[in-house]
Amino acid sequence: MPKTSARLLSLLSLLQARRDWPGQLLAERLDVSPRTVRRDVDRLRELGYPIVAAKGPDGGYRLGAGTELPPLLFDDDQAVALTVALQTATATGAGIEEAAARALSTVRQVMPARLRHRVDALQVTAVDDGGVRPNPQVGTQALMTLGAAVRAREALRFDYAPVSAPGASDADPAATPPRRVEPHHLVTRGGRWYLVAWDLDRDDWRTFRVDRITPRTPTGPRFTPRDVPGGDVAAFVASRFQGSDGSGGWPCRGEVILALPASVVSTYTRDGVVEELGPDRCRLVLGAWSWPGLAATIGRFDAGIEVIGPPELREAFAHLARRFADAAAGGPAEPTTPPRSR
């Protein structure tokens, strides 16, 4: 490769790596004079790269945004990361599967042979979380609109579709006033997209499913961001799925001792706390939506169980024991009253 062409690629790689580059620093990194840097910048501009120059003694260069996407330059690690991201795009629920497949084909075609062999050997299959309900697709336009409002810190109005029972007719959107929120974070969890926002009418934090949101325009006035409870948006969203107001607790929480090593129990415990008590014993603190549900979750471990507390958990085990005994005897299913949650 000619020296000038190699230098142009190096210059382009540097400009893509950070936002602003002083001219003198670019010259030092490329081991050329500032005048050569100016000539190389002009060559890149002729190739369609929108490079902005800042004047003055400390002037430099910035790779700006143009009207169309110019050719990009990736190093090996970036190309592999991009390939993995595009292959797993089908599990995002963002409705970009076809576009991701075309982008992956485009990137692969321009890769050097040595790198193409590496990414071809890395075939990734995205698998959802196994939920019984299919994850609804979210339009890219809705994601862009919500993301822009989050970034600009502008209040947002949107229609929020209710969850209809099977066979029920859809409610009239005009009969429900739009929601007014301060959007703070756009997050994805389990293949679904959620908007974390401060609800202006309810004066509280809310988590909205993006597939049920229809944004209204224009957006509202700018707002000063609030702190998410706990300061960690990931922990806050996770706590909402645990039935918590942000404190991180489940409605039902119990403690048991299992006749299993802690290393085994912790492998299958996502939200609980596992404490080793010996080579074949451990303490497990776990939560769930209901006491029978918690007892059933603990019962999936094929081991002896000692209930530490509370009494509701012990009652739930007895309740399930009676139900399982009836099932083993082949008797008809009888309605029973499970222990109530606190």
Coordinates of C-alpha atoms in Angstrom, one line a residue:
M1 CA 0.0 0.0 0.0
P2 CA 1.4 3.5 -0.9
K3 CA 2.6 5.4 2.1
T4 CA 0.2 8.3 1.5
S5 CA -2.8 5.9 1.4
A6 CA -1.7 4.2 4.6
R7 CA -1.3 7.5 6.3
L8 CA -4.8 8.6 5.2
L9 CA -6.2 5.4 6.8
S10 CA -4.3 6.1 10.0
L11 CA -5.5 9.7 10.0
L12 CA -9.1 8.5 9.5
S13 CA -8.8 6.0 12.3
L14 CA -7.5 8.7 14.7
L15 CA -10.4 11.1 13.8
Q16 CA -12.9 8.4 14.5
A17 CA -11.4 7.5 17.8
R18 CA -12.1 10.8 19.6
R19 CA -14.1 13.9 19.1
D20 CA -11.4 16.7 18.8
W21 CA -7.8 16.4 17.7
P22 CA -5.3 19.3 18.0
G23 CA -3.4 19.6 14.7
Q24 CA 0.0 19.4 16.3
L25 CA -1.0 16.2 18.2
L26 CA -2.2 14.6 15.0
A27 CA 1.1 15.5 13.3
E28 CA 3.1 13.9 16.2
R29 CA 1.0 10.8 16.1
L30 CA 1.5 10.4 12.3
D31 CA 5.1 11.5 12.5
V32 CA 4.5 14.2 9.8
S33 CA 4.4 18.0 9.7
P34 CA 1.2 20.0 10.4
R35 CA 1.3 21.0 6.7
T36 CA 1.1 17.4 5.7
V37 CA -1.8 16.9 8.1
R38 CA -3.7 19.7 6.4
R39 CA -3.1 18.2 2.9
D40 CA -4.3 14.8 4.1
V41 CA -7.4 16.3 5.7
D42 CA -8.2 18.0 2.3
R43 CA -7.8 14.5 0.6
L44 CA -10.3 13.0 3.0
R45 CA -12.7 15.8 2.4
E46 CA -12.5 15.1 -1.3
L47 CA -13.5 11.4 -0.5
G48 CA -16.6 12.6 1.3
Y49 CA -15.5 12.8 4.9
P50 CA -16.9 15.9 6.6
I51 CA -13.9 17.1 8.6
V52 CA -14.3 20.4 10.5
A53 CA -11.3 22.5 11.2
A54 CA -11.0 24.9 14.2
K55 CA -8.9 28.0 13.6
G56 CA -6.5 29.6 16.0
P57 CA -3.1 28.7 17.6
D58 CA -4.7 25.7 19.2
G59 CA -6.8 24.8 16.2
G60 CA -7.5 21.2 15.4
Y61 CA -9.8 18.8 13.5
R62 CA -13.1 17.0 14.1
L63 CA -14.9 14.4 12.1
G64 CA -18.3 15.9 11.6
A65 CA -21.7 14.6 10.5
G66 CA -22.6 14.9 6.8
T67 CA -25.7 14.4 4.8
E68 CA -24.8 10.7 4.1
L69 CA -22.8 8.1 5.8
P70 CA -19.2 7.9 4.4
P71 CA -17.1 4.7 4.5
L72 CA -16.1 3.8 8.0
L73 CA -12.9 2.3 9.3
F74 CA -12.9 -0.4 12.1
D75 CA -10.0 -2.1 13.7
D76 CA -10.2 -5.9 14.2
D77 CA -11.8 -5.8 17.7
Q78 CA -14.4 -3.3 16.7
A79 CA -15.3 -5.4 13.6
V80 CA -15.8 -8.5 15.8
A81 CA -17.8 -6.5 18.4
L82 CA -20.1 -5.1 15.6
T83 CA -20.6 -8.6 14.2
V84 CA -21.7 -10.0 17.5
A85 CA -24.0 -7.1 18.1
L86 CA -25.7 -7.5 14.7
Q87 CA -26.1 -11.2 15.2
T88 CA -27.9 -10.7 18.5
A89 CA -30.1 -7.9 17.3
T90 CA -33.0 -10.2 16.9
A91 CA -33.4 -10.5 20.6
T92 CA -33.7 -6.8 21.3
G93 CA -37.4 -6.5 20.3
A94 CA -36.6 -3.3 18.4
G95 CA -38.0 -4.5 15.0
I96 CA -34.6 -4.2 13.3
E97 CA -33.9 -7.8 12.3
E98 CA -33.9 -7.3 8.5
A99 CA -31.8 -4.1 8.8
A100 CA -29.4 -5.9 11.1
A101 CA -29.0 -8.8 8.7
R102 CA -28.3 -6.4 5.7
A103 CA -25.8 -4.5 7.8
L104 CA -24.0 -7.6 8.8
S105 CA -23.8 -8.7 5.1
T106 CA -22.4 -5.3 4.2
V107 CA -19.8 -5.3 6.9
R108 CA -18.7 -8.8 6.1
Q109 CA -18.2 -8.1 2.4
V110 CA -15.6 -5.4 3.0
M111 CA -13.7 -7.3 5.7
P112 CA -10.2 -8.6 4.9
A113 CA -10.1 -12.3 4.4
R114 CA -8.2 -12.9 7.7
L115 CA -10.9 -11.1 9.7
R116 CA -13.8 -12.6 7.7
H117 CA -12.6 -16.1 8.6
R118 CA -12.7 -15.1 12.3
V119 CA -16.2 -13.7 12.3
D120 CA -17.6 -16.5 10.1
A121 CA -16.4 -18.9 12.8
L122 CA -18.3 -16.9 15.4
Q123 CA -21.9 -17.8 14.8
V124 CA -24.2 -16.5 17.5
T125 CA -27.8 -17.5 18.0
A126 CA -29.9 -15.2 20.1
V127 CA -32.4 -17.0 22.3
D128 CA -35.1 -15.2 24.2
D129 CA -35.8 -15.8 27.9
G130 CA -38.3 -18.6 27.3
G131 CA -41.3 -16.6 28.3
V132 CA -44.7 -17.9 27.3
R133 CA -45.7 -14.6 25.7
P134 CA -44.0 -13.4 22.6
N135 CA -42.1 -10.2 23.0
P136 CA -43.9 -7.4 21.1
Q137 CA -41.9 -5.5 18.5
V138 CA -41.2 -1.9 18.9
G139 CA -40.9 0.5 15.9
T140 CA -37.6 2.2 15.4
Q141 CA -39.3 5.5 15.0
A142 CA -40.8 5.2 18.5
L143 CA -37.4 4.4 19.9
M144 CA -35.8 7.3 18.2
T145 CA -38.5 9.7 19.4
L146 CA -38.3 8.6 23.0
G147 CA -34.5 8.6 22.9
A148 CA -34.4 12.1 21.5
A149 CA -36.7 13.3 24.3
V150 CA -34.5 11.6 26.9
R151 CA -31.4 13.2 25.5
A152 CA -32.9 16.7 25.1
R153 CA -34.5 16.5 28.6
E154 CA -37.9 17.5 27.2
A155 CA -41.3 16.6 28.7
L156 CA -43.2 14.1 26.7
R157 CA -46.9 13.4 26.0
F158 CA -48.0 10.0 24.7
D159 CA -51.0 7.7 24.5
Y160 CA -50.6 4.5 26.5
A161 CA -52.5 1.5 25.3
P162 CA -54.2 -0.5 28.0
V163 CA -53.6 -4.2 28.4
S164 CA -56.8 -5.8 27.0
A165 CA -58.1 -9.2 28.2
P166 CA -58.2 -11.9 25.5
G167 CA -61.2 -11.3 23.2
A168 CA -61.9 -7.9 24.6
S169 CA -62.3 -5.0 22.3
D170 CA -59.7 -2.2 22.3
A171 CA -60.5 0.8 24.3
D172 CA -61.1 4.1 22.6
P173 CA -57.8 6.1 22.8
A174 CA -59.6 9.4 22.6
A175 CA -61.4 8.5 25.9
T176 CA -58.1 8.3 27.8
P177 CA -56.1 11.5 28.3
P178 CA -52.5 11.3 27.3
R179 CA -49.8 10.6 29.8
R180 CA -47.4 13.5 30.7
V181 CA -44.0 12.5 31.8
E182 CA -40.4 13.6 32.2
P183 CA -38.5 10.8 30.3
H184 CA -35.2 9.8 32.0
H185 CA -34.0 6.5 30.7
L186 CA -34.8 4.1 27.8
V187 CA -33.9 0.5 28.9
T188 CA -34.3 -3.0 27.6
R189 CA -35.0 -6.0 29.7
G190 CA -35.8 -9.6 28.6
G191 CA -36.4 -8.6 25.0
R192 CA -38.8 -5.7 25.9
W193 CA -38.2 -2.0 25.9
Y194 CA -39.2 0.3 28.8
L195 CA -39.3 4.0 29.4
V196 CA -38.4 5.1 33.0
A197 CA -40.0 8.4 33.6
W198 CA -41.4 10.8 36.2
D199 CA -45.2 10.9 35.8
L200 CA -46.2 14.5 36.1
D201 CA -49.9 13.8 36.8
R202 CA -49.2 11.0 39.4
D203 CA -46.2 12.8 40.9
D204 CA -44.2 9.5 41.0
W205 CA -41.8 7.3 39.1
R206 CA -43.3 5.0 36.5
T207 CA -42.0 2.3 34.1
F208 CA -43.8 2.2 30.7
R209 CA -43.7 -0.5 28.1
V210 CA -42.5 1.2 24.8
D211 CA -44.6 -1.1 22.6
R212 CA -47.7 0.4 24.2
I213 CA -46.6 4.0 23.7
T214 CA -47.7 6.2 20.9
P215 CA -45.8 9.5 21.2
R216 CA -47.5 12.8 20.6
T217 CA -45.8 15.8 19.1
P218 CA -44.5 18.4 19.7
T219 CA -42.6 17.6 22.9
G220 CA -43.0 19.8 26.0
P221 CA -40.6 22.1 27.8
R222 CA -37.2 21.2 29.0
F223 CA -36.9 19.9 32.6
T224 CA -34.2 19.4 35.2
P225 CA -33.4 15.7 35.6
R226 CA -34.3 14.0 38.9
D227 CA -32.4 11.3 40.6
V228 CA -33.8 7.8 40.1
P229 CA -34.5 6.1 43.5
G230 CA -31.4 4.4 44.7
G231 CA -29.3 6.2 42.0
D232 CA -29.1 3.1 39.8
V233 CA -31.6 2.8 36.9
A234 CA -30.8 -0.9 36.4
A235 CA -31.5 -1.8 40.1
F236 CA -34.6 0.4 40.0
V237 CA -36.1 -1.4 37.0
A238 CA -35.2 -4.8 38.4
S239 CA -36.9 -3.9 41.7
R240 CA -40.1 -3.0 39.8
F241 CA -40.3 -6.5 38.4
Q242 CA -39.9 -7.8 42.0
G243 CA -43.0 -5.9 43.1
S244 CA -41.1 -3.3 45.0
D245 CA -41.3 0.4 45.1
G246 CA -37.6 0.7 44.6
S247 CA -36.4 -0.7 47.9
G248 CA -35.6 -4.0 46.2
G249 CA -37.9 -6.4 48.2
W250 CA -40.5 -9.0 47.2
P251 CA -44.0 -9.1 48.7
C252 CA -43.1 -12.6 50.1
R253 CA -39.6 -13.3 51.4
G254 CA -38.4 -16.4 53.3
E255 CA -35.3 -18.2 54.6
V256 CA -34.5 -21.9 54.4
I257 CA -31.5 -24.2 54.9
L258 CA -30.9 -26.6 52.0
A259 CA -28.9 -29.8 52.1
L260 CA -26.8 -28.8 49.0
P261 CA -23.5 -27.0 48.5
A262 CA -23.8 -23.3 48.1
S263 CA -21.9 -23.5 44.8
V264 CA -24.8 -25.6 43.4
V265 CA -27.6 -23.4 44.7
S266 CA -26.1 -20.2 43.6
T267 CA -25.9 -21.4 40.1
Y268 CA -29.7 -21.6 39.9
T269 CA -30.5 -18.6 42.1
R270 CA -30.9 -15.3 40.4
D271 CA -32.2 -12.8 42.9
G272 CA -31.6 -14.7 46.2
V273 CA -28.8 -14.6 48.8
V274 CA -26.9 -17.9 49.3
E275 CA -24.6 -18.4 52.3
E276 CA -22.4 -21.4 52.7
L277 CA -22.8 -23.3 56.0
G278 CA -20.7 -26.3 55.2
P279 CA -19.6 -28.6 52.4
D280 CA -23.2 -29.8 51.8
R281 CA -25.4 -27.2 53.5
C282 CA -26.3 -23.6 52.7
R283 CA -28.7 -20.9 53.8
L284 CA -31.0 -19.4 51.1
V285 CA -32.9 -16.2 51.4
L286 CA -35.3 -15.8 48.5
G287 CA -38.4 -13.8 47.4
A288 CA -41.5 -14.3 45.2
W289 CA -44.9 -12.8 44.5
S290 CA -46.7 -15.4 46.7
W291 CA -45.9 -17.9 49.5
P292 CA -46.9 -21.0 47.5
G293 CA -44.9 -19.6 44.6
L294 CA -41.9 -19.2 46.9
A295 CA -42.3 -22.7 48.3
A296 CA -42.5 -24.2 44.8
T297 CA -39.4 -22.4 43.7
I298 CA -37.4 -23.7 46.7
G299 CA -38.9 -27.1 46.3
R300 CA -37.3 -27.5 42.8
F301 CA -34.0 -28.2 44.6
D302 CA -33.8 -31.9 45.0
A303 CA -32.6 -31.8 48.6
G304 CA -33.8 -31.6 52.2
I305 CA -35.3 -28.3 53.3
E306 CA -35.4 -26.7 56.8
V307 CA -37.6 -23.7 57.0
I308 CA -36.2 -20.9 59.1
G309 CA -39.1 -18.5 58.6
P310 CA -41.5 -16.9 58.4
P311 CA -44.5 -19.0 59.4
E312 CA -46.3 -18.2 56.1
L313 CA -43.6 -20.0 54.2
R314 CA -44.0 -23.1 56.4
E315 CA -47.8 -23.0 55.8
A316 CA -47.2 -22.7 52.1
F317 CA -45.1 -25.9 52.1
A318 CA -47.9 -27.7 54.0
H319 CA -50.4 -26.3 51.5
L320 CA -48.4 -27.7 48.5
A321 CA -47.8 -31.0 50.3
R322 CA -51.5 -31.6 50.6
R323 CA -52.0 -30.6 47.0
F324 CA -49.2 -32.9 45.8
A325 CA -50.4 -35.8 47.9
D326 CA -53.9 -35.5 46.3
A327 CA -52.3 -35.4 42.9
A328 CA -50.2 -38.5 43.7
A329 CA -53.3 -40.4 44.9
G330 CA -55.1 -39.6 41.7
G331 CA -58.0 -37.8 43.4
P332 CA -60.0 -35.0 41.8
A333 CA -58.6 -31.5 42.1
E334 CA -60.2 -29.7 45.0
P335 CA -60.1 -25.9 45.5
T336 CA -57.9 -24.9 48.4
T337 CA -57.1 -21.6 50.0
P338 CA -53.4 -20.8 49.8
P339 CA -51.6 -18.7 52.5
R340 CA -52.2 -15.0 51.8
S341 CA -49.3 -12.7 51.1
R342 CA -48.5 -10.1 53.8

